[in-house]
Amino acid sequence: MSVDGAPGVPDLDRARMDEMVEAERADPEETLAEVAYSTELGLAMAEDAKRVSSGSLSSESFWATYDEQARAEFGAEYTETPNPAVDKGGSCQTIDEPAADQLSCSVDSMDAVAEQIETPEEGDVRWGMVIDLQKCVGCDSCTVACKAENRTPPGVTYNVVMEEEHGEFPNTTRTNIPRPCMQCEKPSCVQVCPVSATYKMENGIVNIDYDRCIGCRYCMIACPYGARYLDFGGSYEDEVMGAGEVTSPEYGVDRGAREEGESPMANARKCSFCYHRLGRGEEPACVETCIGDARNFGDLNDPDSEVSRMADSTRATQLKEHTGNDPNVYYLK
Amino acid sequence: MATASSLPNFNPGFEDNRIRIAWYGLLVLTLLVGAYATYQRIVGGMATTNLTSITPWGAWVAFYIYFIGLSAGAFLVSTLANVFEMEGMEKIDRDALFAAIIAMVVAMLFVWIDLGRMERMYFPFIWRQLTSALSWEVHAYVAYIGVLTAELYFSMRADLVRVSNHASGLRARIAGLLTLGRTSLSESAIQTDRSWLKRIGILGIPLAIFFVHGGTGILFAGVKARAYWNSGLFPVIFVVSALLSGTALVMAVYVLRRKLFEGKPVDLDLLDRLGQLLLGFVLIDAAFTAIEALIGVMSLEGAHLSAWLTIALGKMAWSFWIVMVGLGWVVPLILTSRRSWRRRPMLMVIAGLSVVIGIVGVRFNIVVPPLVNPVMEGLPAGDYLPSLTEWATSFGIVAVGLLIYTLGAEVLPLTPLTEEDNS
């Protein structure tokens, strides 16, 4: 998804943005003057390093020029510092392989090392949410934040908090269970749609194609979590002037102002984990706004991520596990 | 005895012109009201219904499965004649097939008006989802309407030829067109008709049972989110109540058309046989429903129990006890219980119509109760009664079916012309 022209992102021109960065940047000469080592060598290496980055200079010739000088200038600090840009067995070896092993850094040319760095792709991510029920205070701010973010019409509420009270006074307990769309691994809604208008994306989010949905509502019948809604065409226009003019970029598509008879009216709708926000590196609105920090969001495929560690904990549970839908929303008891 | 060259007693249409005028007047009035309500629904969208995101299916879906059932049931009754060659049944063969076709048309109109986006009704034929029962169903419906039409054609062709040869005016011309050019009345041509009737009937039986109506049952039973529907017996009950409503409809239509259109006495042996069939289907339907209820209650599973409690004791309990149990089971059970009563045409018309109305209650009780109870504790409960628009469009759509049926009954040879009066 392109961020350019995406709704909600300020449309600044590039030159102006570069200027702002330049103004914030520290002066390299001043900085290097404060340290004990050669300012001249530092500046020269920095300039040539930029050329290596841009591809106008090979990393081999960079090290041919600077390896000896750097060794002389920095001594042991240089030879024992992890440096991925070393030529294995070449003349410019700055650390040996046992040292590299010990420091667990790669020993290869800069290009090769760069290639090994994995950039996460859409398909590798499985977005998930973990909601800590001990932290949820039932303030409903997630419900409000969601409405404001997604501009849902009356009767369409992607995110509700189910409140349960148990026991009799004075021995009462209260459970608040926020319920977004579960973004199931095996979504019943996808299974039953007669026109494949709803489908699971590679990142685990269940999407609805408003241009294909025929409004048969079978998905709403089949969802065990009641997480799908029909857009009955209502609007807040009576209460707020111009309410229909504000757009919400669902599933990354900006549909413009709400217009009579146009999709998504009469289509099924549901929470998208704020897909449009994820595309610009933000968390879903409900996660960001949660006052008790009860909501956690991240990549369940990444074993080191906080959400996947939480989802694996013994406190973690899913709603209605018996249906086999395997939600990507977990709850901590 | 009729021969190929004469046209015995072919004079369909209302016997009494006053009844004709009153009937068409009523239909036109209902159609006008329905047309206005449909206009409201198209302009105002789904907001003109009382449906909500909690109860997303209502009257239109209930009527849709009702007419699918009526059609499947009527078709299966027709196979008693042309596949199983049960004696005397050929007299109601075309009534059953014609009613089955019209019931399908009506059912499809209900599906169509129920779509949030009516203009996308052809989308299921462009994009498919192999795991979706609904996707399979719409294809089965089309195949099934094809089977019904072919059956009616082969059942009626020879008589259409006779009508086009001997009658005059528009009726003869329509009959001539409907023969599709096969105008031979030779024994071999009629034999060809009969064998194709049987072949297509045999193909149609599994299509009607497993795909069209069993499949519509699976459409519900496959939804694990709704415990009340999610049972293996559910599609079977669908088929049984289809047989029940289909038999009842054919029985009522046979007697009424015979009396009002042809003014001829009814074949009482045939009526007795249909009455016995009806009695049997009522008992099976009641027994299966009782088993289904027992499974739900004995499993002590919350959602299943609460659906049954809603049906039996909720604020719509009257529709279960009076419409479904009363009209659907008790009234026909009493009326068909004695042989002498089964031979009284008007009593059988009452029994038939009573079931036909009673099964509407069955269909509403299938669709609505599981959608009134929330899927999870803490979510709001539904509360649904059809809106005026939903009722008016529904009556309008039913009137479309009745109009097509009446026009067909006035023009087409729905009673075999070679029949001998043996009653």
PDB file of C-alpha atoms in Angstrom, chain A residues 3 27 63 87 98 145 178-179 224 235 270 276 303:
ATOM      1  CA  VAL A   3       1.373   6.087   1.740  1.00  0.00           C
ATOM      2  CA  ASP A  27      27.453  19.266  12.026  1.00  0.00           C
ATOM      3  CA  TRP A  63      38.524  -1.051   2.774  1.00  0.00           C
ATOM      4  CA  ASP A  87      36.339  -9.527   3.579  1.00  0.00           C
ATOM      5  CA  PRO A  98      36.907 -16.806  15.727  1.00  0.00           C
ATOM      6  CA  ALA A 145     -11.829   5.486  19.132  1.00  0.00           C
ATOM      7  CA  PRO A 178     -13.734  -6.099  24.388  1.00  0.00           C
ATOM      8  CA  ARG A 179     -14.683  -7.708  21.090  1.00  0.00           C
ATOM      9  CA  PRO A 224     -19.648 -17.058  16.019  1.00  0.00           C
ATOM     10  CA  SER A 235     -25.755   8.389   8.852  1.00  0.00           C
ATOM     11  CA  LYS A 270     -16.358  -5.350  10.169  1.00  0.00           C
ATOM     12  CA  HIS A 276      -4.948   1.602   6.768  1.00  0.00           C
ATOM     13  CA  PRO A 303       8.363 -15.567  18.188  1.00  0.00           C
TER      14      PRO A 303
END
